[in-house]
Tab-separated table of C-alpha atoms and ligand atoms in Angstrom:
chain	number	residue	atom	x	y	z
A	109	UNK	CA	-11.096	-13.881	41.465
A	110	UNK	CA	-8.163	-15.842	43.214
A	111	UNK	CA	-10.390	-18.141	44.870
A	112	UNK	CA	-12.050	-19.115	41.429
A	113	UNK	CA	-8.614	-20.761	40.361
A	114	UNK	CA	-8.758	-23.110	43.227
A	115	UNK	CA	-11.637	-24.725	41.641
A	116	UNK	CA	-9.590	-25.845	38.452
A	117	UNK	CA	-7.352	-28.476	38.237
A	118	UNK	CA	-3.803	-27.374	36.596
A	119	UNK	CA	-4.890	-29.034	33.382
A	120	UNK	CA	-7.950	-27.416	33.278
A	121	UNK	CA	-6.647	-24.174	34.138
A	122	UNK	CA	-3.892	-24.517	31.411
A	123	UNK	CA	-6.200	-25.261	28.779
A	124	UNK	CA	-8.461	-22.408	29.641
A	125	UNK	CA	-5.635	-19.745	29.295
A	126	UNK	CA	-4.417	-21.437	26.170
A	127	UNK	CA	-1.306	-23.131	27.818
A	128	UNK	CA	-2.246	-26.908	27.198
A	129	UNK	CA	0.042	-26.894	24.049
A	130	UNK	CA	2.982	-26.057	25.926
A	131	UNK	CA	2.926	-29.269	27.997
A	132	UNK	CA	2.683	-29.623	31.638
A	133	UNK	CA	6.405	-29.755	32.246
A	134	UNK	CA	6.529	-25.632	31.078
A	135	UNK	CA	3.913	-24.804	33.569
A	136	UNK	CA	5.198	-22.568	36.505
A	137	UNK	CA	5.266	-24.510	39.795
A	138	UNK	CA	4.560	-23.728	43.320
A	139	UNK	CA	3.096	-20.359	44.520
A	140	UNK	CA	2.484	-17.312	42.657
A	141	UNK	CA	0.805	-19.219	39.786
A	142	UNK	CA	-1.420	-16.301	38.907
A	143	UNK	CA	1.536	-13.735	38.752
A	144	UNK	CA	4.245	-15.793	36.870
A	145	UNK	CA	1.579	-16.882	34.450
A	146	UNK	CA	1.197	-14.210	32.411
A	147	UNK	CA	5.068	-13.728	31.869
A	148	UNK	CA	5.287	-17.027	30.327
A	149	UNK	CA	2.306	-16.172	28.175
A	150	UNK	CA	4.326	-12.996	27.066
A	151	UNK	CA	7.330	-14.895	26.386
A	152	UNK	CA	5.704	-17.298	24.359
A	153	UNK	CA	3.751	-14.686	22.132
A	154	UNK	CA	7.012	-12.864	21.456
A	155	UNK	CA	8.848	-16.188	20.333
A	156	UNK	CA	5.806	-16.785	17.886
A	157	UNK	CA	5.247	-13.511	16.636
A	158	UNK	CA	8.738	-13.202	14.928
A	159	UNK	CA	9.466	-12.217	11.286
A	160	UNK	CA	12.045	-14.167	9.036
A	161	UNK	CA	15.649	-12.876	8.983
A	162	UNK	CA	16.113	-10.235	6.789
A	163	UNK	CA	12.457	-8.886	6.707
A	164	UNK	CA	12.360	-5.614	5.130
A	165	UNK	CA	10.660	-2.823	7.418
A	166	UNK	CA	9.870	0.503	5.828
A	167	UNK	CA	7.525	3.424	5.746
A	168	UNK	CA	5.963	4.715	2.337
A	169	UNK	CA	4.598	8.163	0.917
A	170	UNK	CA	4.178	9.307	-2.702
A	171	UNK	CA	5.243	12.756	-4.446
A	172	UNK	CA	2.307	14.679	-4.707
A	173	UNK	CA	1.067	13.943	-0.993
A	174	UNK	CA	4.213	15.241	0.715
A	175	UNK	CA	6.758	17.217	-1.657
A	176	UNK	CA	4.910	20.523	-2.273
A	177	UNK	CA	7.362	22.609	-3.973
A	178	UNK	CA	4.892	22.346	-7.132
A	179	UNK	CA	6.527	24.845	-9.331
A	180	UNK	CA	10.208	24.446	-8.451
A	181	UNK	CA	13.007	23.724	-10.395
A	182	UNK	CA	11.137	23.414	-13.725
A	183	UNK	CA	8.283	20.982	-12.479
A	184	UNK	CA	5.343	20.871	-14.775
A	185	UNK	CA	1.758	20.636	-13.683
A	186	UNK	CA	-0.047	17.796	-12.798
A	187	UNK	CA	-3.626	16.405	-13.035
A	188	UNK	CA	-3.754	16.719	-9.249
A	189	UNK	CA	-2.544	20.429	-9.094
A	190	UNK	CA	-5.475	21.010	-11.393
A	191	UNK	CA	-7.895	19.122	-9.572
A	192	UNK	CA	-7.035	20.177	-6.275
A	193	UNK	CA	-7.448	23.792	-7.403
A	194	UNK	CA	-10.765	23.034	-8.638
A	195	UNK	CA	-13.763	24.604	-6.133
A	196	UNK	CA	-15.195	21.571	-4.285
A	197	UNK	CA	-13.001	19.075	-5.250
A	198	UNK	CA	-11.176	18.603	-1.986
A	199	UNK	CA	-12.919	18.174	1.281
A	200	UNK	CA	-11.143	20.949	3.184
A	201	UNK	CA	-10.554	22.874	0.150
A	202	UNK	CA	-6.852	22.287	0.551
A	203	UNK	CA	-4.351	21.761	-2.093
A	204	UNK	CA	-0.725	20.294	-2.172
A	205	UNK	CA	1.153	23.143	-3.122
A	206	UNK	CA	3.301	22.968	-0.271
A	207	UNK	CA	2.027	19.673	1.221
A	208	UNK	CA	4.665	18.518	4.074
A	209	UNK	CA	7.353	20.387	2.106
A	210	UNK	CA	9.197	17.034	1.880
A	211	UNK	CA	10.933	18.767	-1.163
A	212	UNK	CA	13.039	20.749	1.292
A	213	UNK	CA	12.890	18.778	4.575
A	214	UNK	CA	13.762	15.604	3.125
A	215	UNK	CA	16.923	15.345	5.294
A	216	UNK	CA	14.774	15.662	8.317
A	217	UNK	CA	12.400	13.071	6.945
A	218	UNK	CA	15.313	10.604	6.161
A	219	UNK	CA	16.290	11.149	10.070
A	220	UNK	CA	12.609	10.073	10.915
A	221	UNK	CA	13.035	7.039	9.216
A	222	UNK	CA	16.471	6.395	10.533
A	223	UNK	CA	14.833	6.926	14.285
A	224	UNK	CA	12.379	4.295	13.548
A	225	UNK	CA	15.120	2.034	12.872
A	226	UNK	CA	13.516	1.376	9.078
A	227	UNK	CA	15.791	0.051	6.528
A	228	UNK	CA	13.667	0.901	3.321
A	229	UNK	CA	11.643	3.643	2.104
A	230	UNK	CA	9.034	3.825	-0.708
A	231	UNK	CA	8.297	6.848	-2.398
A	232	UNK	CA	7.177	7.859	-5.848
A	233	UNK	CA	8.745	9.827	-8.581
A	234	UNK	CA	6.913	12.988	-9.908
A	235	UNK	CA	6.679	12.091	-13.624
A	236	UNK	CA	6.131	16.162	-14.287
A	237	UNK	CA	9.343	16.781	-12.248
A	238	UNK	CA	11.062	14.718	-14.834
A	239	UNK	CA	8.938	15.489	-17.993
A	240	UNK	CA	7.079	18.743	-17.561
A	241	UNK	CA	5.144	17.997	-20.823
A	242	UNK	CA	4.720	14.596	-19.945
A	243	UNK	CA	7.074	13.543	-23.106
A	244	UNK	CA	9.662	15.484	-25.173
A	245	UNK	CA	12.687	17.167	-23.441
A	246	UNK	CA	13.349	16.129	-19.910
A	247	UNK	CA	13.589	18.823	-17.482
A	248	UNK	CA	17.442	19.271	-16.475
A	249	UNK	CA	16.913	19.693	-12.907
A	250	UNK	CA	14.329	16.742	-12.780
A	251	UNK	CA	16.037	14.243	-11.239
A	252	UNK	CA	18.222	16.351	-9.126
A	253	UNK	CA	15.772	15.960	-6.117
A	254	UNK	CA	15.718	12.449	-6.158
A	255	UNK	CA	19.527	12.174	-6.705
A	256	UNK	CA	19.774	14.271	-3.192
A	257	UNK	CA	17.295	11.982	-1.594
A	258	UNK	CA	18.836	8.862	-2.792
A	259	UNK	CA	22.369	10.144	-1.516
A	260	UNK	CA	20.768	10.853	1.741
A	261	UNK	CA	19.059	7.636	1.944
A	262	UNK	CA	21.984	5.733	1.296
A	263	UNK	CA	24.192	7.765	3.888
A	264	UNK	CA	21.836	6.371	6.601
A	265	UNK	CA	21.586	2.834	5.348
A	266	UNK	CA	17.757	2.872	4.265
A	267	UNK	CA	16.878	1.221	0.576
A	268	UNK	CA	14.856	3.048	-1.768
A	269	UNK	CA	11.826	1.375	-3.484
A	270	UNK	CA	10.626	3.735	-5.920
A	271	UNK	CA	7.016	3.974	-7.291
A	272	UNK	CA	6.993	5.271	-11.086
A	273	UNK	CA	3.489	6.437	-11.018
A	274	UNK	CA	1.415	7.450	-7.830
A	275	UNK	CA	-1.343	9.246	-9.731
A	276	UNK	CA	0.321	12.844	-10.571
A	277	UNK	CA	0.319	12.431	-14.368
A	278	UNK	CA	1.388	15.633	-16.256
A	279	UNK	CA	-1.195	17.684	-17.096
A	280	UNK	CA	0.119	18.225	-20.741
A	281	UNK	CA	-0.915	14.344	-21.010
A	282	UNK	CA	-4.439	14.962	-20.114
A	283	UNK	CA	-4.692	18.043	-22.551
A	284	UNK	CA	-2.758	16.828	-25.361
A	285	UNK	CA	-4.084	12.932	-25.432
A	286	UNK	CA	-6.553	12.705	-22.990
A	287	UNK	CA	-4.550	11.072	-20.573
A	288	UNK	CA	-5.406	7.372	-19.782
A	289	UNK	CA	-8.203	7.434	-22.162
A	290	UNK	CA	-5.669	7.094	-24.710
A	291	UNK	CA	-2.709	4.421	-25.380
A	292	UNK	CA	-0.375	7.060	-25.941
A	293	UNK	CA	-0.308	7.980	-22.512
A	294	UNK	CA	0.722	4.360	-21.769
A	295	UNK	CA	3.583	4.699	-24.224
A	296	UNK	CA	4.565	8.009	-22.684
A	297	UNK	CA	4.849	6.418	-19.428
A	298	UNK	CA	7.233	3.558	-20.725
A	299	UNK	CA	9.610	6.460	-21.946
A	300	UNK	CA	9.345	8.080	-18.949
A	301	UNK	CA	10.051	4.663	-16.822
A	302	UNK	CA	13.037	4.032	-19.489
A	303	UNK	CA	14.559	7.360	-18.550
A	304	UNK	CA	14.154	7.002	-14.888
A	305	UNK	CA	15.422	3.356	-14.704
A	306	UNK	CA	18.464	4.345	-16.666
A	307	UNK	CA	19.382	6.886	-14.451
A	308	UNK	CA	18.549	5.728	-11.094
A	309	UNK	CA	18.948	1.889	-11.054
A	310	UNK	CA	22.656	2.514	-9.746
A	311	UNK	CA	21.033	2.797	-6.380
A	312	UNK	CA	17.030	1.949	-6.903
A	313	UNK	CA	16.916	-1.656	-7.137
A	314	UNK	CA	13.319	-2.135	-6.905
A	315	UNK	CA	10.709	0.008	-8.800
A	316	UNK	CA	6.894	-0.233	-8.737
A	317	UNK	CA	5.042	0.516	-11.942
A	318	UNK	CA	2.022	1.884	-11.092
A	319	UNK	CA	0.530	2.419	-7.697
A	320	UNK	CA	-3.090	0.940	-7.187
A	321	UNK	CA	-4.521	0.947	-11.025
A	322	UNK	CA	-8.185	0.384	-9.315
A	323	UNK	CA	-8.364	3.491	-7.621
A	324	UNK	CA	-6.963	5.787	-10.407
A	325	UNK	CA	-9.191	4.140	-12.973
A	326	UNK	CA	-12.519	4.148	-10.764
A	327	UNK	CA	-12.097	7.070	-8.689
A	328	UNK	CA	-10.217	9.199	-11.566
A	329	UNK	CA	-12.525	8.296	-14.536
A	330	UNK	CA	-15.546	6.545	-13.150
A	331	UNK	CA	-16.828	8.655	-10.100
A	332	UNK	CA	-14.892	11.494	-10.625
A	333	UNK	CA	-13.728	11.977	-7.179
A	334	UNK	CA	-10.047	11.980	-7.997
A	335	UNK	CA	-8.039	13.664	-10.486
A	336	UNK	CA	-8.848	14.297	-13.485
A	337	UNK	CA	-12.388	14.115	-12.480
A	338	UNK	CA	-13.888	12.212	-15.203
A	339	UNK	CA	-17.155	10.195	-15.244
A	340	UNK	CA	-16.696	8.074	-18.262
A	341	UNK	CA	-19.449	5.535	-19.596
A	342	UNK	CA	-18.924	1.652	-18.809
A	343	UNK	CA	-16.998	1.223	-22.052
A	344	UNK	CA	-14.731	4.382	-21.648
A	345	UNK	CA	-13.920	3.031	-18.093
A	346	UNK	CA	-13.104	-0.396	-19.399
A	347	UNK	CA	-10.933	0.895	-22.002
A	348	UNK	CA	-8.933	3.310	-19.239
A	349	UNK	CA	-8.350	0.113	-17.462
A	350	UNK	CA	-6.926	-1.563	-20.206
A	351	UNK	CA	-4.475	1.353	-21.012
A	352	UNK	CA	-3.628	1.572	-17.401
A	353	UNK	CA	-2.548	-2.323	-17.438
A	354	UNK	CA	-0.923	-1.766	-20.737
A	355	UNK	CA	1.153	0.855	-19.171
A	356	UNK	CA	1.957	-1.120	-16.329
A	357	UNK	CA	3.448	-3.809	-18.780
A	358	UNK	CA	5.363	-1.368	-20.951
A	359	UNK	CA	7.108	0.024	-17.972
A	360	UNK	CA	7.829	-3.215	-16.692
A	361	UNK	CA	9.635	-3.783	-20.080
A	362	UNK	CA	11.286	-0.343	-20.044
A	363	UNK	CA	12.788	-0.941	-16.859
A	364	UNK	CA	14.108	-4.454	-17.771
A	365	UNK	CA	15.607	-2.976	-20.936
A	366	UNK	CA	16.928	0.258	-19.413
A	367	UNK	CA	17.672	-0.970	-15.647
A	368	UNK	CA	20.968	-2.224	-14.715
A	369	UNK	CA	21.052	-5.842	-14.302
A	370	UNK	CA	19.680	-6.835	-11.020
A	371	UNK	CA	17.016	-4.237	-11.077
A	372	UNK	CA	13.577	-5.785	-10.121
A	373	UNK	CA	10.137	-4.517	-10.912
A	374	UNK	CA	6.588	-5.274	-10.253
A	375	UNK	CA	3.072	-3.341	-9.771
A	376	UNK	CA	1.678	-1.959	-6.236
A	377	UNK	CA	-1.766	-3.186	-6.193
A	378	UNK	CA	-4.759	-2.658	-4.336
A	379	UNK	CA	-6.166	-6.046	-5.373
A	380	UNK	CA	-10.044	-6.566	-4.336
A	381	UNK	CA	-9.747	-8.320	-0.980
A	382	UNK	CA	-11.827	-11.609	-0.645
A	383	UNK	CA	-11.803	-13.025	2.620
A	384	UNK	CA	-13.301	-16.233	3.633
A	385	UNK	CA	-16.227	-15.694	5.768
A	386	UNK	CA	-15.360	-18.885	7.955
A	387	UNK	CA	-11.820	-20.547	7.315
A	388	UNK	CA	-13.250	-23.892	5.677
A	389	UNK	CA	-11.403	-25.237	2.773
A	390	UNK	CA	-14.792	-24.645	0.465
A	391	UNK	CA	-14.838	-20.805	1.532
A	392	UNK	CA	-11.013	-20.647	1.121
A	393	UNK	CA	-11.370	-22.040	-2.420
A	394	UNK	CA	-14.412	-19.712	-2.964
A	395	UNK	CA	-12.226	-16.550	-1.924
A	396	UNK	CA	-9.595	-17.519	-4.121
A	397	UNK	CA	-12.008	-17.745	-6.913
A	398	UNK	CA	-13.415	-14.599	-5.989
A	399	UNK	CA	-9.969	-12.694	-5.769
A	400	UNK	CA	-9.293	-13.999	-9.335
A	401	UNK	CA	-12.540	-12.639	-10.736
A	402	UNK	CA	-12.809	-9.495	-9.010
A	403	UNK	CA	-9.450	-8.306	-10.060
A	404	UNK	CA	-9.903	-9.476	-13.738
A	405	UNK	CA	-8.864	-6.045	-15.206
A	406	UNK	CA	-5.748	-5.816	-12.905
A	407	UNK	CA	-3.755	-8.534	-11.392
A	408	UNK	CA	-5.425	-11.138	-12.989
A	409	UNK	CA	-4.848	-9.811	-16.351
A	410	UNK	CA	-1.095	-9.084	-15.269
A	411	UNK	CA	-0.414	-12.618	-14.170
A	412	UNK	CA	-2.250	-14.458	-16.869
A	413	UNK	CA	-2.228	-12.546	-20.132
A	414	UNK	CA	-5.960	-12.828	-20.654
A	415	UNK	CA	-9.204	-11.254	-19.519
A	416	UNK	CA	-11.235	-13.838	-17.995
A	417	UNK	CA	-14.320	-15.258	-19.727
A	418	UNK	CA	-16.678	-13.822	-16.981
A	419	UNK	CA	-14.939	-10.573	-17.165
A	420	UNK	CA	-15.501	-9.951	-21.094
A	421	UNK	CA	-19.203	-11.649	-20.893
A	422	UNK	CA	-19.891	-9.332	-18.173
A	423	UNK	CA	-18.468	-6.143	-19.872
A	424	UNK	CA	-20.328	-7.451	-23.349
A	425	UNK	CA	-19.964	-4.932	-26.006
A	426	UNK	CA	-18.592	-2.429	-23.460
A	427	UNK	CA	-15.349	-4.895	-23.382
A	428	UNK	CA	-12.048	-3.003	-24.000
A	429	UNK	CA	-10.632	-2.919	-27.520
A	430	UNK	CA	-7.254	-4.796	-27.137
A	431	UNK	CA	-4.980	-6.856	-29.142
A	432	UNK	CA	-3.170	-10.515	-28.351
A	433	UNK	CA	0.129	-8.262	-28.216
A	434	UNK	CA	-1.384	-5.987	-25.768
A	435	UNK	CA	-2.203	-9.008	-23.485
A	436	UNK	CA	1.616	-10.337	-23.977
A	437	UNK	CA	2.594	-7.059	-22.882
A	438	UNK	CA	0.469	-6.251	-19.907
A	439	UNK	CA	1.451	-9.889	-18.596
A	440	UNK	CA	5.415	-9.289	-18.996
A	441	UNK	CA	6.978	-11.375	-15.957
A	442	UNK	CA	7.484	-9.323	-12.940
A	443	UNK	CA	9.723	-10.113	-10.171
A	444	UNK	CA	7.449	-9.502	-7.269
A	445	UNK	CA	3.706	-8.451	-6.641
A	446	UNK	CA	3.288	-5.162	-4.360
A	447	UNK	CA	0.102	-5.275	-2.390
A	448	UNK	CA	-1.559	-2.429	-0.556
A	449	UNK	CA	-3.634	-3.546	2.012
A	450	UNK	CA	-6.243	-1.716	4.110
A	451	UNK	CA	-9.722	-3.302	4.315
A	452	UNK	CA	-11.593	-6.364	3.669
A	453	UNK	CA	-13.679	-5.501	0.464
A	454	UNK	CA	-15.777	-8.781	0.666
A	455	UNK	CA	-16.354	-11.695	2.997
A	456	UNK	CA	-16.853	-14.605	0.713
A	457	UNK	CA	-18.820	-17.916	1.262
A	458	UNK	CA	-18.833	-20.714	-1.364
A	459	UNK	CA	-22.109	-21.118	-3.207
A	460	UNK	CA	-23.762	-23.545	-5.340
A	461	UNK	CA	-23.941	-21.020	-8.299
A	462	UNK	CA	-22.117	-20.374	-11.633
A	463	UNK	CA	-19.470	-18.525	-9.968
A	464	UNK	CA	-18.775	-20.807	-7.059
A	465	UNK	CA	-19.053	-17.733	-4.611
A	466	UNK	CA	-21.177	-15.492	-2.688
A	467	UNK	CA	-20.217	-12.203	-1.296
A	468	UNK	CA	-21.777	-11.337	2.114
A	469	UNK	CA	-23.310	-8.090	2.587
A	470	UNK	CA	-21.489	-5.859	5.109
A	471	UNK	CA	-24.001	-5.403	8.244
A	472	UNK	CA	-24.182	-1.818	9.277
A	473	UNK	CA	-22.874	-2.421	12.805
A	474	UNK	CA	-19.357	-3.490	11.170
A	475	UNK	CA	-16.727	-1.276	12.627
A	476	UNK	CA	-14.887	1.604	11.001
A	477	UNK	CA	-11.791	3.258	11.555
A	478	UNK	CA	-11.905	7.157	11.200
A	479	UNK	CA	-11.797	6.997	7.362
A	480	UNK	CA	-15.283	5.634	6.946
A	481	UNK	CA	-14.202	3.485	3.786
A	482	UNK	CA	-11.823	1.797	6.277
A	483	UNK	CA	-13.311	-1.085	7.773
A	484	UNK	CA	-11.122	-2.983	9.926
A	485	UNK	CA	-10.410	-6.581	9.159
A	486	UNK	CA	-6.802	-7.705	9.936
A	487	UNK	CA	-7.111	-11.098	8.417
A	488	UNK	CA	-6.830	-9.144	5.103
A	489	UNK	CA	-3.287	-9.226	5.726
A	490	UNK	CA	-3.065	-12.806	5.655
A	491	UNK	CA	-5.422	-13.678	3.092
A	492	UNK	CA	-4.532	-11.331	0.095
A	493	UNK	CA	-0.932	-12.401	-0.055
A	494	UNK	CA	-1.898	-15.649	0.590
A	495	UNK	CA	-4.448	-15.923	-2.468
A	496	UNK	CA	-1.947	-14.056	-4.701
A	497	UNK	CA	0.781	-16.535	-3.794
A	498	UNK	CA	-1.259	-19.617	-4.244
A	499	UNK	CA	-3.401	-18.279	-7.295
A	500	UNK	CA	-0.509	-17.134	-9.518
A	501	UNK	CA	2.604	-19.057	-7.879
A	502	UNK	CA	4.020	-15.625	-6.965
A	503	UNK	CA	7.338	-16.175	-5.333
A	504	UNK	CA	8.041	-12.627	-4.078
A	505	UNK	CA	5.529	-9.933	-2.321
A	506	UNK	CA	5.755	-6.697	-0.859
A	507	UNK	CA	3.146	-5.394	1.181
A	508	UNK	CA	3.449	-1.752	-0.076
A	509	UNK	CA	1.158	0.188	1.969
A	510	UNK	CA	-0.984	-0.649	5.203
A	511	UNK	CA	-1.843	1.877	7.842
A	512	UNK	CA	-5.059	3.890	9.101
A	513	UNK	CA	-5.990	7.456	9.730
A	514	UNK	CA	-6.994	8.740	13.160
A	515	UNK	CA	-8.099	11.749	15.038
A	516	UNK	CA	-4.605	12.113	16.133
A	517	UNK	CA	-5.062	15.163	18.467
A	518	UNK	CA	-2.283	16.105	20.644
A	519	UNK	CA	-3.042	15.643	24.640
A	520	UNK	CA	-2.294	18.230	26.970
A	521	UNK	CA	1.192	16.843	27.224
A	522	UNK	CA	1.670	17.283	23.634
A	523	UNK	CA	1.765	13.686	22.639
A	524	UNK	CA	-0.609	11.862	20.217
A	525	UNK	CA	-1.825	8.863	22.137
A	526	UNK	CA	-2.936	6.961	18.918
A	527	UNK	CA	-3.651	3.761	20.448
A	528	UNK	CA	-6.320	3.340	17.953
A	529	UNK	CA	-3.602	3.048	15.153
A	530	UNK	CA	-1.476	1.060	17.559
A	531	UNK	CA	-4.426	-1.445	17.936
A	532	UNK	CA	-5.006	-1.567	14.271
A	533	UNK	CA	-1.240	-2.144	13.231
A	534	UNK	CA	-0.901	-4.920	15.928
A	535	UNK	CA	-3.541	-7.049	14.736
A	536	UNK	CA	-2.785	-6.499	10.964
A	537	UNK	CA	1.129	-7.222	11.852
A	538	UNK	CA	0.123	-10.240	13.708
A	539	UNK	CA	-1.683	-11.622	10.602
A	540	UNK	CA	1.370	-10.632	8.642
A	541	UNK	CA	3.378	-12.632	10.942
A	542	UNK	CA	1.058	-15.810	10.487
A	543	UNK	CA	1.564	-15.241	6.764
A	544	UNK	CA	5.037	-15.348	6.801
A	545	UNK	CA	5.351	-18.054	9.528
A	546	UNK	CA	3.090	-20.292	7.146
A	547	UNK	CA	5.684	-19.615	4.117
A	548	UNK	CA	3.643	-17.059	2.119
A	549	UNK	CA	6.599	-15.474	0.396
A	550	UNK	CA	6.619	-12.051	1.837
A	551	UNK	CA	9.838	-9.971	1.923
A	552	UNK	CA	8.769	-6.612	3.518
A	553	UNK	CA	6.207	-4.287	4.803
A	554	UNK	CA	5.772	-0.353	4.272
A	555	UNK	CA	3.847	1.375	6.624
A	556	UNK	CA	1.493	4.040	5.229
A	557	UNK	CA	2.636	6.598	6.155
A	558	UNK	CA	5.974	7.927	7.450
A	559	UNK	CA	4.044	11.271	8.210
A	560	UNK	CA	0.696	12.822	7.863
A	561	UNK	CA	0.356	14.618	4.411
A	562	UNK	CA	-2.358	15.465	1.671
A	563	UNK	CA	-5.111	12.614	1.581
A	564	UNK	CA	-6.241	13.385	-2.055
A	565	UNK	CA	-9.891	14.394	-2.040
A	566	UNK	CA	-9.874	14.319	1.953
A	567	UNK	CA	-7.276	17.042	2.016
A	568	UNK	CA	-5.469	17.216	5.242
A	569	UNK	CA	-8.520	16.153	7.204
A	570	UNK	CA	-7.166	12.143	7.004
A	571	UNK	CA	-3.991	11.907	8.911
A	572	UNK	CA	-2.245	8.438	8.481
A	573	UNK	CA	1.337	9.024	9.535
A	574	UNK	CA	3.385	7.831	12.374
A	575	UNK	CA	4.759	11.543	12.629
A	576	UNK	CA	2.048	14.189	13.291
A	577	UNK	CA	2.677	17.056	11.018
A	578	UNK	CA	1.653	20.614	11.705
A	579	UNK	CA	0.630	21.621	7.998
A	580	UNK	CA	1.483	25.524	9.101
A	581	UNK	CA	4.715	25.042	10.535
A	582	UNK	CA	5.465	21.671	8.954
A	583	UNK	CA	6.722	20.487	12.292
A	584	UNK	CA	6.839	16.975	12.632
A	585	UNK	CA	6.183	15.128	15.864
A	586	UNK	CA	6.262	11.533	16.649
A	587	UNK	CA	3.106	9.822	17.585
A	588	UNK	CA	3.087	6.688	20.133
A	589	UNK	CA	2.894	4.525	17.291
A	590	UNK	CA	6.145	5.490	16.018
A	591	UNK	CA	7.418	3.978	19.118
A	592	UNK	CA	5.316	0.932	18.658
A	593	UNK	CA	6.869	0.655	15.237
A	594	UNK	CA	10.204	1.388	16.170
A	595	UNK	CA	9.937	-1.565	18.887
A	596	UNK	CA	8.506	-3.995	16.134
A	597	UNK	CA	11.289	-3.442	13.970
A	598	UNK	CA	13.973	-3.839	16.811
A	599	UNK	CA	12.455	-7.030	17.673
A	600	UNK	CA	11.654	-8.077	14.389
A	601	UNK	CA	8.536	-9.261	16.074
A	602	UNK	CA	5.010	-7.661	16.754
A	603	UNK	CA	5.437	-5.394	19.780
B	67	NOJ	C1	-3.646	4.132	-0.962
B	67	NOJ	C2	-2.752	5.297	-1.765
B	67	NOJ	O1	-1.774	4.654	-2.417
B	67	NOJ	C3	-2.228	6.333	-0.706
B	67	NOJ	O2	-1.791	7.328	-1.683
B	67	NOJ	C4	-3.557	6.883	0.166
B	67	NOJ	O3	-2.844	7.858	1.010
B	67	NOJ	C5	-3.537	5.594	1.093
B	67	NOJ	N1	-4.189	4.629	0.264
B	67	NOJ	C6	-4.235	6.186	2.199
B	67	NOJ	O4	-5.863	6.129	1.741
C-alpha cells in the first residue's frame, strides 16, 4: 500500500483523497504523510459538519406510544385503545395499556433526556385525558400529568414542544360523530386545542397541531391498518382529508386566540418526499413541482389556501365538499412547519409531460432498514426542508421526527451495538447539516425516539429508541446510538 503512494505526486495524492480544495500549504509536510493525513481530514470534516449556534436538539415521543395508564385519573378510551384490543389488528397482539409506563416513569425519562444533553422534548397530549368524551366537561385531572411533566422538564432546562393530536382520538367522538368523517370532530379539536393552549402556554411556547395528517387519513381511513380501521371509498377518504386539514387550521386559530403572546404553532407533517434522482436544475425543479402536487391535500392547501387544479381534476366527482371559508381557515398563517423525515417516497426526474415530472420506480434491490417501509435515503433530509422553504417561502422549519428501528438485540456484554442506527443517523444528519449550511431555515431536530415504544400496528416489534426498553420490567438501557447522539449534541456537529 505504502509503495503505491510513491507513484503519485503530492498534488495528485491530495486530489485523490479530496484535499485539493485545502490548498497545498495545508498539506502535512515531511515524513509520516500517510499517518498525519487522516487527522487533517477528520479536523476538516468536523469543522464543516457544524450546526448553527442555538440549534435545538431534542427527542420525540407520543402519548399513546409511551404513556400507558390508559384508565388512570379519568382518562377516557381512545380509538387506539379500541383498535389495539381488536383481534388481529396488532402484529404481535400487544396493546399500549402499559406501553413504557412513561406516565409513572416520566422523571426517569427526563433524566435520560438530560443525560443526552438534549435541550428540547417533543411529546403529545392525550386528548382523551383532557376531554374523556372528546367534548363537554374537561376531566379535572386531565392536565395534571402534563403539568407535572412540564415542571420536571423545566427543572432540567429542557424546552417542551407539544403536539396536540398524535392519533389518539377520544373513542366517544368516533362513536358519536364518526370521528374525522365529520367536520364536528374538527370543531371539537379546536375547542380542545383552545383549552390546552390557555392552560399550558405559560410554559409551552411551541405547539404542533396534528401529527402526520397523511398517515392518519390513509392508514386510518383508507387501508384500515391504523385506528379507527376504516376502509372508506375515495370520496369518503377525500372528505376525511379535508376535515383533518380543517382541524389543523381551526387549531391554529384556537392556539392564537387562547395562547399567551409569543406562542408559536404549526403542523408536523410527513410530506410526500420527492428527491431529484440526479441533482440537475431541471430535476430539482421537477422535484419541487412533484412536492407541491403530491402534497396537495395537506401542506399545499395549508400553505396556499387552495386545492391544486390537478388535485381537483383527478378527484373529479370525489372531490371533497368545501367552502371558500374552509380554505381560508386551513391556510391560517403558521409560525413554522414541522417535518417528519424518514424515507424517500419518490426519486424524480424532469419529464416532458403535463405534470413536468416523472417518478422513478424503486428497484427491488433498493436497501431497507428493519422496518421494510423504511428505505434509507439520507438526502431526503436535505431536499424536503429545502423544497418546503422554497415553494412556500417558509422561514422556520423543525425536523419533528427522524430515526429508524433496528433489531437491537443486547450483545453478551448487555450493550445494544446499534451501529445500523448510528449509520442511518450519521448520514441523515450530514444532509441536515448541508441544509442548514446552505441557509435552509431549520431551527431544530427531534430524534424519534427517546426510547423504544408501541409502534402502532407493529406493536413492540419495531424498536425506534435511543434507549432500549424491556417491556416486561420497563427497564431502560442506553443503546450505543445514545452515545452517538450525546456526542453530536455536545459538538453541535455530526459525530
Ligand atoms: C411517525 C409517527 O409520527 C410515529 O408515531 C411513529 O412511531 C414513527 N413515524 C415511526 O414509524
